[in-house]
Amino acid sequence: MNHIVLIGFMGSGKTSVGMHLAEALGLPFMDMDARITEREGIPITEIFKKHGEEYFRTLETRLLSELSKSGQQMVISSGGGMPVQPQNRSYLKSIGTVVFLQTSTDILVKRLQYDKTRPVLQGGDLRERITELKRQRNPIYEQVSDVQVVTDHKSIEEIVQEIKKLV
Ligand code: S3P
């Protein structure tokens, strides 16, 4: 497949950048979290509360598997935890170009400090939680991505132009 998949931490701008990139490339856009929410008919916080994280991860893997077989080229933005599941990493290998949006912890803390929509960040000290999750996830993001873009202090348009040159 020849999809462009955006990966990276929560708050790194995958959805906004993905929408603009899709428009710039004249491709359809798919936001995995939005599609899962639409299918389940409830927000992600409710999916986690009602069925637990494992159930959400199963939905994520199912959707990724469908997308990896879809012939229609798309720009896809994923949830920050998607590449963590080993089976998802094998789908990512054959899906097209994987773009890792890298954002500093300081900027993520600012963006996420009042957020209530991300169950994996609720409770405890936000900076510590982000630091710990980044420590676990960054090596995975680096390993599965073909292209890496630092987003700090750049506009969405600048990030889109950078990705366009790289893919
Ligand atoms: C998650 C990230 C979220 C969403 C869910 C879990 C994670 O997506 O999939 O809340 O584990 O990092 P965003 O990265 O779009 O916030």
JSON list of C-alpha atoms and ligand atoms in Angstrom, two decimals:
[
{"chain": "A", "resi": 1, "resn": "MET", "atom": "CA", "xyz": [0.00, 0.00, 0.00]},
{"chain": "A", "resi": 2, "resn": "ASN", "atom": "CA", "xyz": [1.02, 3.58, -0.41]},
{"chain": "A", "resi": 3, "resn": "HIS", "atom": "CA", "xyz": [-0.68, 5.33, 2.50]},
{"chain": "A", "resi": 4, "resn": "ILE", "atom": "CA", "xyz": [0.94, 8.10, 4.50]},
{"chain": "A", "resi": 5, "resn": "VAL", "atom": "CA", "xyz": [0.54, 7.38, 8.21]},
{"chain": "A", "resi": 6, "resn": "LEU", "atom": "CA", "xyz": [1.26, 9.97, 10.89]},
{"chain": "A", "resi": 7, "resn": "ILE", "atom": "CA", "xyz": [2.44, 8.64, 14.23]},
{"chain": "A", "resi": 8, "resn": "GLY", "atom": "CA", "xyz": [3.68, 10.35, 17.39]},
{"chain": "A", "resi": 9, "resn": "PHE", "atom": "CA", "xyz": [2.77, 11.30, 20.91]},
{"chain": "A", "resi": 10, "resn": "MET", "atom": "CA", "xyz": [-0.66, 12.64, 21.93]},
{"chain": "A", "resi": 11, "resn": "GLY", "atom": "CA", "xyz": [-0.75, 16.36, 21.21]},
{"chain": "A", "resi": 12, "resn": "SER", "atom": "CA", "xyz": [1.95, 16.25, 18.52]},
{"chain": "A", "resi": 13, "resn": "GLY", "atom": "CA", "xyz": [-0.55, 17.47, 15.90]},
{"chain": "A", "resi": 14, "resn": "LYS", "atom": "CA", "xyz": [-1.19, 14.26, 13.95]},
{"chain": "A", "resi": 15, "resn": "THR", "atom": "CA", "xyz": [-4.83, 15.10, 13.22]},
{"chain": "A", "resi": 16, "resn": "SER", "atom": "CA", "xyz": [-4.37, 18.77, 12.25]},
{"chain": "A", "resi": 17, "resn": "VAL", "atom": "CA", "xyz": [-1.27, 18.08, 10.17]},
{"chain": "A", "resi": 18, "resn": "GLY", "atom": "CA", "xyz": [-2.91, 15.02, 8.61]},
{"chain": "A", "resi": 19, "resn": "MET", "atom": "CA", "xyz": [-5.98, 16.98, 7.50]},
{"chain": "A", "resi": 20, "resn": "HIS", "atom": "CA", "xyz": [-3.88, 19.72, 5.91]},
{"chain": "A", "resi": 21, "resn": "LEU", "atom": "CA", "xyz": [-1.44, 17.25, 4.35]},
{"chain": "A", "resi": 22, "resn": "ALA", "atom": "CA", "xyz": [-4.31, 15.29, 2.80]},
{"chain": "A", "resi": 23, "resn": "GLU", "atom": "CA", "xyz": [-5.70, 18.49, 1.32]},
{"chain": "A", "resi": 24, "resn": "ALA", "atom": "CA", "xyz": [-2.30, 19.54, 0.00]},
{"chain": "A", "resi": 25, "resn": "LEU", "atom": "CA", "xyz": [-1.81, 16.15, -1.65]},
{"chain": "A", "resi": 26, "resn": "GLY", "atom": "CA", "xyz": [-5.40, 15.83, -2.87]},
{"chain": "A", "resi": 27, "resn": "LEU", "atom": "CA", "xyz": [-5.87, 12.58, -0.93]},
{"chain": "A", "resi": 28, "resn": "PRO", "atom": "CA", "xyz": [-8.65, 11.40, 1.39]},
{"chain": "A", "resi": 29, "resn": "PHE", "atom": "CA", "xyz": [-7.99, 11.77, 5.12]},
{"chain": "A", "resi": 30, "resn": "MET", "atom": "CA", "xyz": [-8.70, 9.19, 7.80]},
{"chain": "A", "resi": 31, "resn": "ASP", "atom": "CA", "xyz": [-8.38, 9.78, 11.53]},
{"chain": "A", "resi": 32, "resn": "MET", "atom": "CA", "xyz": [-8.25, 6.39, 13.25]},
{"chain": "A", "resi": 33, "resn": "ASP", "atom": "CA", "xyz": [-9.54, 7.63, 16.63]},
{"chain": "A", "resi": 34, "resn": "ALA", "atom": "CA", "xyz": [-12.45, 9.42, 14.95]},
{"chain": "A", "resi": 35, "resn": "ARG", "atom": "CA", "xyz": [-13.33, 6.31, 12.94]},
{"chain": "A", "resi": 36, "resn": "ILE", "atom": "CA", "xyz": [-13.24, 4.11, 16.07]},
{"chain": "A", "resi": 37, "resn": "THR", "atom": "CA", "xyz": [-15.41, 6.62, 17.96]},
{"chain": "A", "resi": 38, "resn": "GLU", "atom": "CA", "xyz": [-17.85, 6.71, 15.06]},
{"chain": "A", "resi": 39, "resn": "ARG", "atom": "CA", "xyz": [-18.07, 2.92, 14.91]},
{"chain": "A", "resi": 40, "resn": "GLU", "atom": "CA", "xyz": [-18.57, 2.53, 18.66]},
{"chain": "A", "resi": 41, "resn": "GLY", "atom": "CA", "xyz": [-20.91, 5.50, 18.96]},
{"chain": "A", "resi": 42, "resn": "ILE", "atom": "CA", "xyz": [-19.21, 6.74, 22.14]},
{"chain": "A", "resi": 43, "resn": "PRO", "atom": "CA", "xyz": [-16.10, 8.85, 22.87]},
{"chain": "A", "resi": 44, "resn": "ILE", "atom": "CA", "xyz": [-12.72, 7.20, 23.56]},
{"chain": "A", "resi": 45, "resn": "THR", "atom": "CA", "xyz": [-12.92, 8.03, 27.29]},
{"chain": "A", "resi": 46, "resn": "GLU", "atom": "CA", "xyz": [-16.20, 6.07, 27.40]},
{"chain": "A", "resi": 47, "resn": "ILE", "atom": "CA", "xyz": [-14.74, 3.14, 25.44]},
{"chain": "A", "resi": 48, "resn": "PHE", "atom": "CA", "xyz": [-11.90, 2.93, 27.99]},
{"chain": "A", "resi": 49, "resn": "LYS", "atom": "CA", "xyz": [-14.33, 3.26, 30.92]},
{"chain": "A", "resi": 50, "resn": "LYS", "atom": "CA", "xyz": [-16.88, 0.76, 29.64]},
{"chain": "A", "resi": 51, "resn": "HIS", "atom": "CA", "xyz": [-14.68, -1.86, 28.00]},
{"chain": "A", "resi": 52, "resn": "GLY", "atom": "CA", "xyz": [-11.09, -1.14, 29.08]},
{"chain": "A", "resi": 53, "resn": "GLU", "atom": "CA", "xyz": [-7.92, -0.23, 27.19]},
{"chain": "A", "resi": 54, "resn": "GLU", "atom": "CA", "xyz": [-7.36, -3.72, 25.79]},
{"chain": "A", "resi": 55, "resn": "TYR", "atom": "CA", "xyz": [-10.69, -3.60, 23.95]},
{"chain": "A", "resi": 56, "resn": "PHE", "atom": "CA", "xyz": [-9.76, -0.20, 22.45]},
{"chain": "A", "resi": 57, "resn": "ARG", "atom": "CA", "xyz": [-6.41, -1.64, 21.31]},
{"chain": "A", "resi": 58, "resn": "THR", "atom": "CA", "xyz": [-8.24, -4.52, 19.60]},
{"chain": "A", "resi": 59, "resn": "LEU", "atom": "CA", "xyz": [-10.40, -2.03, 17.69]},
{"chain": "A", "resi": 60, "resn": "GLU", "atom": "CA", "xyz": [-7.29, -0.08, 16.73]},
{"chain": "A", "resi": 61, "resn": "THR", "atom": "CA", "xyz": [-5.56, -3.20, 15.38]},
{"chain": "A", "resi": 62, "resn": "ARG", "atom": "CA", "xyz": [-8.67, -4.29, 13.48]},
{"chain": "A", "resi": 63, "resn": "LEU", "atom": "CA", "xyz": [-8.98, -0.89, 11.80]},
{"chain": "A", "resi": 64, "resn": "LEU", "atom": "CA", "xyz": [-5.27, -0.75, 10.96]},
{"chain": "A", "resi": 65, "resn": "SER", "atom": "CA", "xyz": [-5.48, -4.21, 9.41]},
{"chain": "A", "resi": 66, "resn": "GLU", "atom": "CA", "xyz": [-8.42, -3.05, 7.24]},
{"chain": "A", "resi": 67, "resn": "LEU", "atom": "CA", "xyz": [-6.56, 0.10, 6.21]},
{"chain": "A", "resi": 68, "resn": "SER", "atom": "CA", "xyz": [-3.44, -1.87, 5.36]},
{"chain": "A", "resi": 69, "resn": "LYS", "atom": "CA", "xyz": [-5.50, -3.78, 2.78]},
{"chain": "A", "resi": 70, "resn": "SER", "atom": "CA", "xyz": [-7.41, -0.82, 1.36]},
{"chain": "A", "resi": 71, "resn": "GLY", "atom": "CA", "xyz": [-6.43, 0.06, -2.20]},
{"chain": "A", "resi": 72, "resn": "GLN", "atom": "CA", "xyz": [-7.44, 3.72, -1.93]},
{"chain": "A", "resi": 73, "resn": "GLN", "atom": "CA", "xyz": [-4.35, 5.79, -1.03]},
{"chain": "A", "resi": 74, "resn": "MET", "atom": "CA", "xyz": [-4.97, 7.94, 2.08]},
{"chain": "A", "resi": 75, "resn": "VAL", "atom": "CA", "xyz": [-3.38, 10.15, 4.68]},
{"chain": "A", "resi": 76, "resn": "ILE", "atom": "CA", "xyz": [-4.00, 8.45, 8.03]},
{"chain": "A", "resi": 77, "resn": "SER", "atom": "CA", "xyz": [-3.55, 9.94, 11.48]},
{"chain": "A", "resi": 78, "resn": "SER", "atom": "CA", "xyz": [-3.23, 7.40, 14.27]},
{"chain": "A", "resi": 79, "resn": "GLY", "atom": "CA", "xyz": [-3.61, 7.37, 18.04]},
{"chain": "A", "resi": 80, "resn": "GLY", "atom": "CA", "xyz": [-0.37, 7.87, 19.99]},
{"chain": "A", "resi": 81, "resn": "GLY", "atom": "CA", "xyz": [-0.40, 4.32, 21.36]},
{"chain": "A", "resi": 82, "resn": "MET", "atom": "CA", "xyz": [-1.08, 2.55, 18.09]},
{"chain": "A", "resi": 83, "resn": "PRO", "atom": "CA", "xyz": [2.53, 1.60, 17.16]},
{"chain": "A", "resi": 84, "resn": "VAL", "atom": "CA", "xyz": [3.10, 0.09, 20.62]},
{"chain": "A", "resi": 85, "resn": "GLN", "atom": "CA", "xyz": [1.29, -3.17, 19.79]},
{"chain": "A", "resi": 86, "resn": "PRO", "atom": "CA", "xyz": [3.79, -5.50, 18.06]},
{"chain": "A", "resi": 87, "resn": "GLN", "atom": "CA", "xyz": [1.22, -6.74, 15.53]},
{"chain": "A", "resi": 88, "resn": "ASN", "atom": "CA", "xyz": [0.51, -3.14, 14.52]},
{"chain": "A", "resi": 89, "resn": "ARG", "atom": "CA", "xyz": [4.18, -2.64, 13.77]},
{"chain": "A", "resi": 90, "resn": "SER", "atom": "CA", "xyz": [4.08, -5.39, 11.19]},
{"chain": "A", "resi": 91, "resn": "TYR", "atom": "CA", "xyz": [1.06, -3.76, 9.50]},
{"chain": "A", "resi": 92, "resn": "LEU", "atom": "CA", "xyz": [2.96, -0.46, 9.49]},
{"chain": "A", "resi": 93, "resn": "LYS", "atom": "CA", "xyz": [5.89, -2.05, 7.65]},
{"chain": "A", "resi": 94, "resn": "SER", "atom": "CA", "xyz": [3.77, -2.71, 4.59]},
{"chain": "A", "resi": 95, "resn": "ILE", "atom": "CA", "xyz": [1.28, 0.17, 4.76]},
{"chain": "A", "resi": 96, "resn": "GLY", "atom": "CA", "xyz": [3.28, 2.88, 2.99]},
{"chain": "A", "resi": 97, "resn": "THR", "atom": "CA", "xyz": [5.23, 5.81, 4.44]},
{"chain": "A", "resi": 98, "resn": "VAL", "atom": "CA", "xyz": [5.20, 6.29, 8.20]},
{"chain": "A", "resi": 99, "resn": "VAL", "atom": "CA", "xyz": [5.88, 9.84, 9.41]},
{"chain": "A", "resi": 100, "resn": "PHE", "atom": "CA", "xyz": [6.86, 10.44, 13.06]},
{"chain": "A", "resi": 101, "resn": "LEU", "atom": "CA", "xyz": [5.91, 13.88, 14.38]},
{"chain": "A", "resi": 102, "resn": "GLN", "atom": "CA", "xyz": [8.35, 14.74, 17.19]},
{"chain": "A", "resi": 103, "resn": "THR", "atom": "CA", "xyz": [7.29, 17.30, 19.78]},
{"chain": "A", "resi": 104, "resn": "SER", "atom": "CA", "xyz": [9.14, 18.38, 22.91]},
{"chain": "A", "resi": 105, "resn": "THR", "atom": "CA", "xyz": [7.80, 17.52, 26.36]},
{"chain": "A", "resi": 106, "resn": "ASP", "atom": "CA", "xyz": [7.50, 21.22, 27.30]},
{"chain": "A", "resi": 107, "resn": "ILE", "atom": "CA", "xyz": [5.16, 21.87, 24.37]},
{"chain": "A", "resi": 108, "resn": "LEU", "atom": "CA", "xyz": [3.16, 18.68, 25.01]},
{"chain": "A", "resi": 109, "resn": "VAL", "atom": "CA", "xyz": [2.67, 19.64, 28.68]},
{"chain": "A", "resi": 110, "resn": "LYS", "atom": "CA", "xyz": [1.36, 23.05, 27.62]},
{"chain": "A", "resi": 111, "resn": "ARG", "atom": "CA", "xyz": [-1.00, 21.56, 25.04]},
{"chain": "A", "resi": 112, "resn": "LEU", "atom": "CA", "xyz": [-2.28, 18.74, 27.22]},
{"chain": "A", "resi": 113, "resn": "GLN", "atom": "CA", "xyz": [-2.49, 20.36, 30.66]},
{"chain": "A", "resi": 114, "resn": "TYR", "atom": "CA", "xyz": [-6.28, 20.82, 30.65]},
{"chain": "A", "resi": 115, "resn": "ASP", "atom": "CA", "xyz": [-7.10, 17.84, 28.46]},
{"chain": "A", "resi": 116, "resn": "LYS", "atom": "CA", "xyz": [-9.66, 15.37, 29.77]},
{"chain": "A", "resi": 117, "resn": "THR", "atom": "CA", "xyz": [-10.08, 13.34, 26.58]},
{"chain": "A", "resi": 118, "resn": "ARG", "atom": "CA", "xyz": [-6.94, 11.18, 26.86]},
{"chain": "A", "resi": 119, "resn": "PRO", "atom": "CA", "xyz": [-7.52, 8.39, 29.40]},
{"chain": "A", "resi": 120, "resn": "VAL", "atom": "CA", "xyz": [-3.86, 7.32, 29.48]},
{"chain": "A", "resi": 121, "resn": "LEU", "atom": "CA", "xyz": [-2.85, 10.77, 30.78]},
{"chain": "A", "resi": 122, "resn": "GLN", "atom": "CA", "xyz": [-5.40, 11.20, 33.57]},
{"chain": "A", "resi": 123, "resn": "GLY", "atom": "CA", "xyz": [-4.27, 11.22, 37.21]},
{"chain": "A", "resi": 124, "resn": "GLY", "atom": "CA", "xyz": [-0.81, 11.91, 38.61]},
{"chain": "A", "resi": 125, "resn": "ASP", "atom": "CA", "xyz": [1.75, 14.42, 37.45]},
{"chain": "A", "resi": 126, "resn": "LEU", "atom": "CA", "xyz": [1.33, 15.15, 33.73]},
{"chain": "A", "resi": 127, "resn": "ARG", "atom": "CA", "xyz": [4.99, 15.91, 32.98]},
{"chain": "A", "resi": 128, "resn": "GLU", "atom": "CA", "xyz": [6.12, 12.70, 34.69]},
{"chain": "A", "resi": 129, "resn": "ARG", "atom": "CA", "xyz": [3.52, 10.67, 32.83]},
{"chain": "A", "resi": 130, "resn": "ILE", "atom": "CA", "xyz": [4.49, 12.15, 29.47]},
{"chain": "A", "resi": 131, "resn": "THR", "atom": "CA", "xyz": [8.20, 11.65, 30.21]},
{"chain": "A", "resi": 132, "resn": "GLU", "atom": "CA", "xyz": [7.66, 8.00, 31.14]},
{"chain": "A", "resi": 133, "resn": "LEU", "atom": "CA", "xyz": [5.44, 7.24, 28.13]},
{"chain": "A", "resi": 134, "resn": "LYS", "atom": "CA", "xyz": [7.87, 9.01, 25.78]},
{"chain": "A", "resi": 135, "resn": "ARG", "atom": "CA", "xyz": [10.72, 6.96, 27.23]},
{"chain": "A", "resi": 136, "resn": "GLN", "atom": "CA", "xyz": [8.80, 3.79, 26.38]},
{"chain": "A", "resi": 137, "resn": "ARG", "atom": "CA", "xyz": [7.40, 4.90, 23.05]},
{"chain": "A", "resi": 138, "resn": "ASN", "atom": "CA", "xyz": [10.04, 7.06, 21.35]},
{"chain": "A", "resi": 139, "resn": "PRO", "atom": "CA", "xyz": [12.29, 4.10, 20.44]},
{"chain": "A", "resi": 140, "resn": "ILE", "atom": "CA", "xyz": [9.24, 2.42, 18.86]},
{"chain": "A", "resi": 141, "resn": "TYR", "atom": "CA", "xyz": [8.21, 5.56, 16.94]},
{"chain": "A", "resi": 142, "resn": "GLU", "atom": "CA", "xyz": [11.80, 5.87, 15.70]},
{"chain": "A", "resi": 143, "resn": "GLN", "atom": "CA", "xyz": [12.00, 2.23, 14.72]},
{"chain": "A", "resi": 144, "resn": "VAL", "atom": "CA", "xyz": [8.75, 2.09, 12.72]},
{"chain": "A", "resi": 145, "resn": "SER", "atom": "CA", "xyz": [8.99, 5.46, 10.98]},
{"chain": "A", "resi": 146, "resn": "ASP", "atom": "CA", "xyz": [10.46, 6.18, 7.56]},
{"chain": "A", "resi": 147, "resn": "VAL", "atom": "CA", "xyz": [10.51, 9.93, 8.06]},
{"chain": "A", "resi": 148, "resn": "GLN", "atom": "CA", "xyz": [10.82, 12.11, 11.19]},
{"chain": "A", "resi": 149, "resn": "VAL", "atom": "CA", "xyz": [9.74, 15.73, 11.49]},
{"chain": "A", "resi": 150, "resn": "VAL", "atom": "CA", "xyz": [10.36, 17.99, 14.48]},
{"chain": "A", "resi": 151, "resn": "THR", "atom": "CA", "xyz": [7.22, 20.08, 14.95]},
{"chain": "A", "resi": 152, "resn": "ASP", "atom": "CA", "xyz": [8.37, 22.52, 17.66]},
{"chain": "A", "resi": 153, "resn": "HIS", "atom": "CA", "xyz": [7.79, 26.19, 16.83]},
{"chain": "A", "resi": 154, "resn": "LYS", "atom": "CA", "xyz": [6.56, 25.39, 13.31]},
{"chain": "A", "resi": 155, "resn": "SER", "atom": "CA", "xyz": [3.18, 26.20, 11.82]},
{"chain": "A", "resi": 156, "resn": "ILE", "atom": "CA", "xyz": [0.98, 23.43, 10.45]},
{"chain": "A", "resi": 157, "resn": "GLU", "atom": "CA", "xyz": [1.72, 24.69, 6.93]},
{"chain": "A", "resi": 158, "resn": "GLU", "atom": "CA", "xyz": [5.49, 24.53, 7.52]},
{"chain": "A", "resi": 159, "resn": "ILE", "atom": "CA", "xyz": [5.18, 20.97, 8.82]},
{"chain": "A", "resi": 160, "resn": "VAL", "atom": "CA", "xyz": [3.02, 19.99, 5.83]},
{"chain": "A", "resi": 161, "resn": "GLN", "atom": "CA", "xyz": [5.55, 21.45, 3.39]},
{"chain": "A", "resi": 162, "resn": "GLU", "atom": "CA", "xyz": [8.38, 19.60, 5.14]},
{"chain": "A", "resi": 163, "resn": "ILE", "atom": "CA", "xyz": [6.52, 16.28, 4.95]},
{"chain": "A", "resi": 164, "resn": "LYS", "atom": "CA", "xyz": [5.61, 16.88, 1.31]},
{"chain": "A", "resi": 165, "resn": "LYS", "atom": "CA", "xyz": [9.30, 17.23, 0.45]},
{"chain": "A", "resi": 166, "resn": "LEU", "atom": "CA", "xyz": [10.18, 14.04, 2.34]},
{"chain": "A", "resi": 167, "resn": "VAL", "atom": "CA", "xyz": [7.52, 11.61, 1.12]},
{"chain": "B", "resi": 1, "resn": "S3P", "atom": "C1", "xyz": [-3.71, 7.24, 23.06]},
{"chain": "B", "resi": 1, "resn": "S3P", "atom": "C2", "xyz": [-3.77, 8.32, 22.21]},
{"chain": "B", "resi": 1, "resn": "S3P", "atom": "C3", "xyz": [-5.04, 8.90, 21.75]},
{"chain": "B", "resi": 1, "resn": "S3P", "atom": "C4", "xyz": [-6.13, 7.83, 21.71]},
{"chain": "B", "resi": 1, "resn": "S3P", "atom": "C5", "xyz": [-6.23, 7.14, 23.05]},
{"chain": "B", "resi": 1, "resn": "S3P", "atom": "C6", "xyz": [-4.93, 6.50, 23.50]},
{"chain": "B", "resi": 1, "resn": "S3P", "atom": "C7", "xyz": [-2.38, 6.78, 23.53]},
{"chain": "B", "resi": 1, "resn": "S3P", "atom": "O1", "xyz": [-4.88, 9.46, 20.44]},
{"chain": "B", "resi": 1, "resn": "S3P", "atom": "O2", "xyz": [-5.87, 6.88, 20.70]},
{"chain": "B", "resi": 1, "resn": "S3P", "atom": "O3", "xyz": [-6.65, 8.10, 23.99]},
{"chain": "B", "resi": 1, "resn": "S3P", "atom": "O4", "xyz": [-2.28, 5.71, 24.15]},
{"chain": "B", "resi": 1, "resn": "S3P", "atom": "O5", "xyz": [-1.38, 7.50, 23.27]},
{"chain": "B", "resi": 1, "resn": "S3P", "atom": "P1", "xyz": [-4.10, 10.86, 20.14]},
{"chain": "B", "resi": 1, "resn": "S3P", "atom": "O6", "xyz": [-2.65, 10.54, 20.01]},
{"chain": "B", "resi": 1, "resn": "S3P", "atom": "O7", "xyz": [-4.69, 11.31, 18.85]},
{"chain": "B", "resi": 1, "resn": "S3P", "atom": "O8", "xyz": [-4.39, 11.77, 21.25]}
]
